[in-house]
Short mmCIF file of C-alpha atoms in Angstrom, two decimals:
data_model
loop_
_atom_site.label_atom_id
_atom_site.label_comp_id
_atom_site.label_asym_id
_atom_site.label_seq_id
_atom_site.Cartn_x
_atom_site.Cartn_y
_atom_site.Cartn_z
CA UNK A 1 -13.22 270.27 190.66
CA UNK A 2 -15.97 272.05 192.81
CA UNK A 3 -17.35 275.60 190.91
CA UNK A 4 -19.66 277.60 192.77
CA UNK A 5 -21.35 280.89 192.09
CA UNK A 6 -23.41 281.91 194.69
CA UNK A 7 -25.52 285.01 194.45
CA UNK A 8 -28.39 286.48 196.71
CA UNK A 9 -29.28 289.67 199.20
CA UNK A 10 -31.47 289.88 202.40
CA UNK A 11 -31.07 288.63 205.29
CA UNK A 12 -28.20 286.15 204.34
CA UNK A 13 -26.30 288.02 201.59
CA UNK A 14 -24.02 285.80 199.20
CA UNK A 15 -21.86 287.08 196.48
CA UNK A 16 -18.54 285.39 195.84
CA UNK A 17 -17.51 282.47 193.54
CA UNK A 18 -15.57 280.21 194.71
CA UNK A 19 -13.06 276.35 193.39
CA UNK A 20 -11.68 273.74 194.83
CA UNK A 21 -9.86 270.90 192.89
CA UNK A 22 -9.71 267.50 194.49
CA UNK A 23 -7.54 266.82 196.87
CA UNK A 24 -7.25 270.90 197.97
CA UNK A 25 -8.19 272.04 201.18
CA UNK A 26 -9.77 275.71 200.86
CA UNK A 27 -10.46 277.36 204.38
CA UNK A 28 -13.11 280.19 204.33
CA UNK A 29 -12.17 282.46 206.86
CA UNK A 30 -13.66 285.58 207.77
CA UNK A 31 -15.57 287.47 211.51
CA UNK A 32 -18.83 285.97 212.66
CA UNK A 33 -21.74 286.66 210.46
CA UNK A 34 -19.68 286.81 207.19
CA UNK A 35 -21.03 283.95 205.42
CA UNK A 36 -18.59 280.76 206.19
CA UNK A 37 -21.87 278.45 207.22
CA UNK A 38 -24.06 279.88 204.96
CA UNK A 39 -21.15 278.66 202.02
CA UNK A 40 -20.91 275.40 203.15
CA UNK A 41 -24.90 274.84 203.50
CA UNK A 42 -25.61 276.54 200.41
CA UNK A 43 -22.93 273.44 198.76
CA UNK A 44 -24.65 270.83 200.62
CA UNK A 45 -27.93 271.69 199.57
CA UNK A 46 -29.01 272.87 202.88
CA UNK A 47 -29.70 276.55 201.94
CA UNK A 48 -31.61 277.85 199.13
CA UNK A 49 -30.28 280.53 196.93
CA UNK A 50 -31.45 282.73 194.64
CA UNK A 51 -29.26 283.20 192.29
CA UNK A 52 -26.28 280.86 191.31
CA UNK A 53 -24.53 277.69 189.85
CA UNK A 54 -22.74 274.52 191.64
CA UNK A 55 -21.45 272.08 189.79
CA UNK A 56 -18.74 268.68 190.93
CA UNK A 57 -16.84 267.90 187.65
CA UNK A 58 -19.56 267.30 185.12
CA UNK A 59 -22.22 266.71 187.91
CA UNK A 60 -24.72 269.96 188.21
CA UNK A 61 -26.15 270.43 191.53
CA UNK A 62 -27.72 273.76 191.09
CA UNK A 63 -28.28 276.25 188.15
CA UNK A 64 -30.51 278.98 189.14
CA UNK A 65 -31.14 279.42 185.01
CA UNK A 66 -32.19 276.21 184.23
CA UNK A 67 -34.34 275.48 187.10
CA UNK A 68 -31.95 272.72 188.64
CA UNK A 69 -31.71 272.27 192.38
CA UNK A 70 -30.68 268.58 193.21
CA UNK A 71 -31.36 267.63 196.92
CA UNK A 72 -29.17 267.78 199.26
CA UNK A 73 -29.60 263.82 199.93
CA UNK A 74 -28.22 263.03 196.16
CA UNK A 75 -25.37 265.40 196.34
CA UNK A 76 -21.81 263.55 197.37
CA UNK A 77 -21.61 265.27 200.33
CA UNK A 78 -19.94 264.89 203.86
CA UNK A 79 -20.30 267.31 205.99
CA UNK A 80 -18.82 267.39 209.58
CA UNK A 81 -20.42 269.87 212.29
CA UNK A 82 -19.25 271.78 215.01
CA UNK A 83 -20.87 270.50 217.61
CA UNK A 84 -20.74 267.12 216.26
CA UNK A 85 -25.02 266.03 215.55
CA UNK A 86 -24.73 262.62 216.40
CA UNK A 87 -27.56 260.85 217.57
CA UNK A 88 -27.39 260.63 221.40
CA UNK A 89 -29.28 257.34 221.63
CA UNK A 90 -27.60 255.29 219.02
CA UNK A 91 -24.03 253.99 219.10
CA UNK A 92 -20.69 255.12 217.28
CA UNK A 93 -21.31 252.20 215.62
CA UNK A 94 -24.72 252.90 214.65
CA UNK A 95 -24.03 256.36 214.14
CA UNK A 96 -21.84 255.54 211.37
CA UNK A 97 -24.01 252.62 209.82
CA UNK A 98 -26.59 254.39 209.38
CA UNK A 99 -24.88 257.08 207.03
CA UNK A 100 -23.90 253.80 204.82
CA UNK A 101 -25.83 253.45 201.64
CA UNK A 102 -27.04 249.74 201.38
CA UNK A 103 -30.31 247.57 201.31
CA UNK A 104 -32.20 246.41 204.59
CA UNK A 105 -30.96 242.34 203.81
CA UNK A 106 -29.41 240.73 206.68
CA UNK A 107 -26.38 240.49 204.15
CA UNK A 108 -25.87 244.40 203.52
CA UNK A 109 -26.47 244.93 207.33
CA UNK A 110 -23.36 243.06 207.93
CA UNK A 111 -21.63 244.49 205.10
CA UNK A 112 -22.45 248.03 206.87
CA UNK A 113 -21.66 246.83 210.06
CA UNK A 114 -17.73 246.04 208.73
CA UNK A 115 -17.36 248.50 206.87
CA UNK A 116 -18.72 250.93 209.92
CA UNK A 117 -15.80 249.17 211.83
CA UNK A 118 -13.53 249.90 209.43
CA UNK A 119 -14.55 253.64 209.39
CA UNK A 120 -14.46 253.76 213.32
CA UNK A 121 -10.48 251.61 213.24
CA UNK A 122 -9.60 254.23 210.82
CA UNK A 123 -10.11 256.90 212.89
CA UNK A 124 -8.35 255.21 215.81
CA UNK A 125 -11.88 254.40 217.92
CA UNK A 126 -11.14 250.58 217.73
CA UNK A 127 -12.97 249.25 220.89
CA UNK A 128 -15.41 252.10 221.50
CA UNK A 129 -18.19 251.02 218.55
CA UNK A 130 -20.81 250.27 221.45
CA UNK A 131 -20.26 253.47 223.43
CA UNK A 132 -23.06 256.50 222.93
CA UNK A 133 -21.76 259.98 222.45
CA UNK A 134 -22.22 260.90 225.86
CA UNK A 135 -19.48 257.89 226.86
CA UNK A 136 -16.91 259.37 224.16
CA UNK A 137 -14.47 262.41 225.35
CA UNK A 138 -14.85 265.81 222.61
CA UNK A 139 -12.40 264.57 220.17
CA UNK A 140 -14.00 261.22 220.38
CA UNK A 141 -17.26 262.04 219.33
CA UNK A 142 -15.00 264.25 216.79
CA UNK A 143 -13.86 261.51 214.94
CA UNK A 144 -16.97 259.48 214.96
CA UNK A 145 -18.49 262.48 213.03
CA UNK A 146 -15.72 262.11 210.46
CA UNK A 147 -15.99 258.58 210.06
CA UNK A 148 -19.79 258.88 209.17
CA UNK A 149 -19.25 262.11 207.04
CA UNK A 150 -16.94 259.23 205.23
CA UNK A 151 -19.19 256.32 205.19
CA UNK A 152 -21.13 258.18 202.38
CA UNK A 153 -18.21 257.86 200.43
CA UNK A 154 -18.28 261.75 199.47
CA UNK A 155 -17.44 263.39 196.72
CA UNK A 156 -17.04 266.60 198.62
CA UNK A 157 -15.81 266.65 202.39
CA UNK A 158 -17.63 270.17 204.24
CA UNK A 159 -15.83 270.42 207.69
CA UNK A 160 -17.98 273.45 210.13
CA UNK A 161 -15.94 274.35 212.56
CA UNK A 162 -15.01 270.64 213.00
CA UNK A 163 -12.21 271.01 215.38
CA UNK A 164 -13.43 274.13 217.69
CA UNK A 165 -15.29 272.55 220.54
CA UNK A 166 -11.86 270.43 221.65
CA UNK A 167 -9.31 271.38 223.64
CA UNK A 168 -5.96 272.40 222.24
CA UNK A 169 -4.13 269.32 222.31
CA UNK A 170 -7.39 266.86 221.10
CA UNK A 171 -7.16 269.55 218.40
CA UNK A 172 -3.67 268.85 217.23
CA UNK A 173 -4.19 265.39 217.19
CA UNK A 174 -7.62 265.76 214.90
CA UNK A 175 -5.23 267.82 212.70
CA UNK A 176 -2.66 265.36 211.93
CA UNK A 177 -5.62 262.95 211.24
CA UNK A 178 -7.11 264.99 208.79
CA UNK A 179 -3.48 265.39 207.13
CA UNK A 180 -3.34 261.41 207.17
CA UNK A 181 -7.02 260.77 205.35
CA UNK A 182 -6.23 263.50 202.75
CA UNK A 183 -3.26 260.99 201.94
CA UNK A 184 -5.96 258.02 201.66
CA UNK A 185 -8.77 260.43 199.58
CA UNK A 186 -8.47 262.73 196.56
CA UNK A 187 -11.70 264.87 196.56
CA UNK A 188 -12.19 268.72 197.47
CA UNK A 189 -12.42 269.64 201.29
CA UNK A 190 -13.78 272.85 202.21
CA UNK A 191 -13.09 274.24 205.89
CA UNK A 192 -14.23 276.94 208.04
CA UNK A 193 -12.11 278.40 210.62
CA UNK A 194 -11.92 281.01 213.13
CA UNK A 195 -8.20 279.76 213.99
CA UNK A 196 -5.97 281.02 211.35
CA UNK A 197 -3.22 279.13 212.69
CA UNK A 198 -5.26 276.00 211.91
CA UNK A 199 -6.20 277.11 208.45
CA UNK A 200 -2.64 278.03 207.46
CA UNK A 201 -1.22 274.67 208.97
CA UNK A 202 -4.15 272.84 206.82
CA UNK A 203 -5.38 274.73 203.80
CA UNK A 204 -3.94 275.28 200.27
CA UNK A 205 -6.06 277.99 200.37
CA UNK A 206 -7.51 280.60 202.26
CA UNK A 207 -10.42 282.82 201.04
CA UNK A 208 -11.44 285.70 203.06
CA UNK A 209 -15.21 286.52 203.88
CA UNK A 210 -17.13 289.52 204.88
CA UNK A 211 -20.47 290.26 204.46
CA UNK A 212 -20.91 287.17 201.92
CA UNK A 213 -18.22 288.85 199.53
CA UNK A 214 -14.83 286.88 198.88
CA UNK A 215 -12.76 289.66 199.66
CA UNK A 216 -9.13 287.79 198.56
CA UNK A 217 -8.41 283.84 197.61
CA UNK A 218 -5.29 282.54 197.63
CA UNK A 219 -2.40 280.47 199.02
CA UNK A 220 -2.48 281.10 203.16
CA UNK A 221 1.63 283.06 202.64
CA UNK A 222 0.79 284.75 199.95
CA UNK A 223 -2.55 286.25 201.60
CA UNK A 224 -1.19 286.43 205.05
CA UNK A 225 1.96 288.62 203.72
CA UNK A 226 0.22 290.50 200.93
CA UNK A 227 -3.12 290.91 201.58
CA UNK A 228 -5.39 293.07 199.04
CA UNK A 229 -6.38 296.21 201.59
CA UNK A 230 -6.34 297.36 204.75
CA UNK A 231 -9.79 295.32 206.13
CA UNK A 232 -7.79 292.07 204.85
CA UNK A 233 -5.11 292.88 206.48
CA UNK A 234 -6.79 293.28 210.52
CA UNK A 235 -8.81 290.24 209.13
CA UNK A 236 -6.06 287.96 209.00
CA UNK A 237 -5.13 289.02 211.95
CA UNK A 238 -2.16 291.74 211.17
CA UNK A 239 -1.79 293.76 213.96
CA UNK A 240 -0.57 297.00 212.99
CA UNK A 241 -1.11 298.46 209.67
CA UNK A 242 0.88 301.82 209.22
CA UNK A 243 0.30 304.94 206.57
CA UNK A 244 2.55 306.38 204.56
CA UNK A 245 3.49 308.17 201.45
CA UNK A 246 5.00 306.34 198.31
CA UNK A 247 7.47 308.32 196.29
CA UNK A 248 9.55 306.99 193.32
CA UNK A 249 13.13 307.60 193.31
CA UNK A 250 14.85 308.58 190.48
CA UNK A 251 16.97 305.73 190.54
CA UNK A 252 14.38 303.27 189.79
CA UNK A 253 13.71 302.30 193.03
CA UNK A 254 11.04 303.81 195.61
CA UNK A 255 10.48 304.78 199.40
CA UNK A 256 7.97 304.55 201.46
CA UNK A 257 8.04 307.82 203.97
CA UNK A 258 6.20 306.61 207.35
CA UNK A 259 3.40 308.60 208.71
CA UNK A 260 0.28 309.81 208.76
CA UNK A 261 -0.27 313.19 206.01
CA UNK A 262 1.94 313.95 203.13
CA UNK A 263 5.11 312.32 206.15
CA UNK A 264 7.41 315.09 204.68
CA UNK A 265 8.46 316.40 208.39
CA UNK A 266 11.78 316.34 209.85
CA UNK A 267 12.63 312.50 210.99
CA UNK A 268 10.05 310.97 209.03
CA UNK A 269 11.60 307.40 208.77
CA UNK A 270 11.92 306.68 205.21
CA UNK A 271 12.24 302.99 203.91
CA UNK A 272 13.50 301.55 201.23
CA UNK A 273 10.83 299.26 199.23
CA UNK A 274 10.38 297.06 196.16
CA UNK A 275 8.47 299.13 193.27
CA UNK A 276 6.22 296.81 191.21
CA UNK A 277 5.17 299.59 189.45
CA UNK A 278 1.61 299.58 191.01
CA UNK A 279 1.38 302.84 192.09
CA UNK A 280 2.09 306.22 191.39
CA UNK A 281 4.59 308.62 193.17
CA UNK A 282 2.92 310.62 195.66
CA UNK A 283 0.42 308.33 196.55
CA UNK A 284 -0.69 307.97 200.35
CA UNK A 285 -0.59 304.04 201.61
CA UNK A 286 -1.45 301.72 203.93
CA UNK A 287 1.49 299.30 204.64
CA UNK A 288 2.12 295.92 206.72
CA UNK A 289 5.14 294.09 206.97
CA UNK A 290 5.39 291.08 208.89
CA UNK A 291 7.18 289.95 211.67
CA UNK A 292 9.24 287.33 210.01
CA UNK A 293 10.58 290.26 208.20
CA UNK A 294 11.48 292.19 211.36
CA UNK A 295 14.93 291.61 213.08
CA UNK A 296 15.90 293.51 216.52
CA UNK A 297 19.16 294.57 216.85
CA UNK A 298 20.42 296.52 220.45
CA UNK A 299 23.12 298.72 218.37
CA UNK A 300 23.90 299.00 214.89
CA UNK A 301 24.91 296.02 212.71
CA UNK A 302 29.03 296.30 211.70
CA UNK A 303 27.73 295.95 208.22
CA UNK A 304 25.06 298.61 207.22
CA UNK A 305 21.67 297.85 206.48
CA UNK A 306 18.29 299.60 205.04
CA UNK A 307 15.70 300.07 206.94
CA UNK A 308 16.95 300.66 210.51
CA UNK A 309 14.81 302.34 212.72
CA UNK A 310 14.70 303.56 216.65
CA UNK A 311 11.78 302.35 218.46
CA UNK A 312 11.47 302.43 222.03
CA UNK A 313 10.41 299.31 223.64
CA UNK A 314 6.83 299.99 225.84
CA UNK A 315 5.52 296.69 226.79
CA UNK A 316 6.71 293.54 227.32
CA UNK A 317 4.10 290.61 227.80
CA UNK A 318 4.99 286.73 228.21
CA UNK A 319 2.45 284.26 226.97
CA UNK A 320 4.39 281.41 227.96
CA UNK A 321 6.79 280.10 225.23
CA UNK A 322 6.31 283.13 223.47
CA UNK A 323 6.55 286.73 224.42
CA UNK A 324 5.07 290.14 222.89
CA UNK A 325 7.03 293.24 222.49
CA UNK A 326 5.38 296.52 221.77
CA UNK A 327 7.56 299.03 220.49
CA UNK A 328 7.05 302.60 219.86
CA UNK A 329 8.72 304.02 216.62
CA UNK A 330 11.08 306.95 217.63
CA UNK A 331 10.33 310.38 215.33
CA UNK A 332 7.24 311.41 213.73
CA UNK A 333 5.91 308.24 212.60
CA UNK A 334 3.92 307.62 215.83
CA UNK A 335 3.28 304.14 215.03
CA UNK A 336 3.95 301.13 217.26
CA UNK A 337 5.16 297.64 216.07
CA UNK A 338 4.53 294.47 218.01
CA UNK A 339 6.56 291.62 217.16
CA UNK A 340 6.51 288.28 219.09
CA UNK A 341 9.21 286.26 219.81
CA UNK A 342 10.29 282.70 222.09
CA UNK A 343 10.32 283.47 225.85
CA UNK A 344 13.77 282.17 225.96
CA UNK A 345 15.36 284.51 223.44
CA UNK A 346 13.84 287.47 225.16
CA UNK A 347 15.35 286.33 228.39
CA UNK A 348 18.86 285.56 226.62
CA UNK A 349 18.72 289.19 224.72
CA UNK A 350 18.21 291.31 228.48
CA UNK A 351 15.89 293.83 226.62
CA UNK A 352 13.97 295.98 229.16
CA UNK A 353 11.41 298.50 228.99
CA UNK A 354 12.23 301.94 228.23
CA UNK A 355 15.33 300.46 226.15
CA UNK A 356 15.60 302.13 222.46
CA UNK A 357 16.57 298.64 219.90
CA UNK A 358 17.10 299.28 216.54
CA UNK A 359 14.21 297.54 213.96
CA UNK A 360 15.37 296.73 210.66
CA UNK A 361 12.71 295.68 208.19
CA UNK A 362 13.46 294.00 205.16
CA UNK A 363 12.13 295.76 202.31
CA UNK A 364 11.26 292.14 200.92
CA UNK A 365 8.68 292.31 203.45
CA UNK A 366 6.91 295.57 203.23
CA UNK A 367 3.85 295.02 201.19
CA UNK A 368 2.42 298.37 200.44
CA UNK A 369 -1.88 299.14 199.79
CA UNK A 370 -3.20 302.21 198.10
CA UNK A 371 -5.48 303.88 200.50
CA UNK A 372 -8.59 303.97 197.77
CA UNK A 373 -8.40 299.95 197.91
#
């Protein structure tokens, strides 16, 4: 397993620790400028830091303490680049060979030479060992990084952005390659992402950046539908996070009363939640809720449900096979929900704008955040 506990202010602040046990894929995700690179280079042995401790099972690469620092050279590391960093004037083939540990005897050339061929078949570039960089297409040049990020036969894989700089569908096919070499390789793989669809097809884990600080760590549902506070929640890429009021019921259950204020008006919508027994009655929230949670209805189920609310539909926006819908809560909420759904359906339901639907949201679903988190 990969430990790290990085430490240091300034110009490139760092304070998070971080694991990843072989064969997991951890994506750091988090806005420009919050620390992803710096993470990976500071595990590579690219970026001094201050303070801190890395260690790869019982292999220390740094321990701030006890003076240790190993160079980046001796550390197991692949790491694979945005922008790819091949040399322009060499081949793939050379470009990979020359990542392969080995002696300068005719005999271990030729040993590099297969097993740069091998790298290069693995990653389905069989014929195009001779070509220079500029010859191969984005992905091609992709996978060509990968192979030589593998011909140091790493004990830690460090992808940068790997798959950003290709177009959608080279980017699909770089993701099912990946899923295919963690079948061949048990070691720890570390990814940064902008494209949180990417790192929640991918990734075991996600852990959320800002600022250097690991603001939440944990499996990509679990974050994505309960994240810690508010700034996780528009990190990830929530749309609309609501306020409200918690208030315990004397049943043993709670509800959530939806609105800016104490929400005690006159058709404040009040939903039924799940009390975990977090927080205390009275206490103002933030709230999100997912639209997986969220079913549309045009009138009012036969059987009765919780949760039903009036919201006007405002906006209506087709992105091809899918389709936003912006809805405006009726009462004194004053929130708006957007939900997307497939193109088709949309066409098949005959919603329109101005046309009041009926939102039920399953309490399942509501995941609530004290305001002082």
């Amino acid at each position: 397993m990969l430990q790290a506990s990085l430490h240091q202010a300034g110009a490139i602040p760092l304070d998070l620790n971080l694991h990843c046990a072989n064969g997991e894929l951890l994506a750091l995700v988090g806005p420009s400028g919050s620390g992803k690179t710096s993470v990976l280079r500071a595990l590579a042995g690219l970026l001094p830091v201050n303070s801190g401790r890395i260690s790869l099972g019982e292999q220390l690469w740094f321990d701030s303490e006890r003076g240790i620092d190993v160079p980046a050279e001796r550390r197991g590391v692949g790491m694979v680049f945005q922008h790819y960093a091949l040399f322009p004037h060499l081949s793939a083939l050379d470009n990979v060979s020359l990542a392969i540990p080995g002696g300068s005897g005719a005999g271990a050339r030729k040993e590099r030479r297969e097993h740069a061929l091998q790298l290069l078949a693995d990653m389905q570039l069989d014929g195009l060992a001779e070509r220079r960089p500029e010859q191969l297409s984005g992905g091609q040049r992709q996978r060509v990084a990968l192979a030589r990020a593998l011909a140091r036969k790493p004990q830690l894989l460090l992808l940068d952005e790997a798959f950003s700089a290709v177009d959608q569908p080279t980017r699909y096919a770089l993701w099912e390659e990946l899923v295919k070499l963690r079948e061949r390789l048990t070691l720890p793989i570390i990814m940064v992402t902008h494209d949180l669809r990417e790192a929640r097809l991918l990734a075991d884990r996600l852990c959320i950046l800002e600022a250097g600080t690991a603001l939440q760590d944990g499996p990509p549902e679990q974050v994505l539908a309960r994240p810690r506070n508010a700034r996780v929640a528009a990190l990830v890429g929530l749309r609309d996070i609501h306020s409200g009021l918690f208030r315990k019921q004397s049943s043993g259950g709670a509800v959530l009363k939806w609105g800016e204020g104490k929400s005690d008006g006159e058709g404040v919508p009040q939903l039924q939640i799940i009390d975990k027994g977090r927080i205390e009655d009275g206490t103002p929230v933030r709230w999100v809720i997912s639209g997986e949670f969220i079913q549309c209805h045009t009138a009012a189920p036969a059987t009765p449900v919780v949760n039903l609310v009036a919201a006007e539909l405002i906006e209506l926006r087709s992105l091809g096979e899918t389709s936003t819908l912006k809805l405006a809560v009726q009462g004194s909420a004053k929130a708006h929900v957007h939900l997307d759904i497939g193109t088709r359906q949309l066409r098949q339901s005959g919603w329109r704008v101005g046309q009041v639907l009926l939102l039920e949201l399953d309490p399942a679903g509501i995941h609530v955040m004290p305001v002082r988190s």
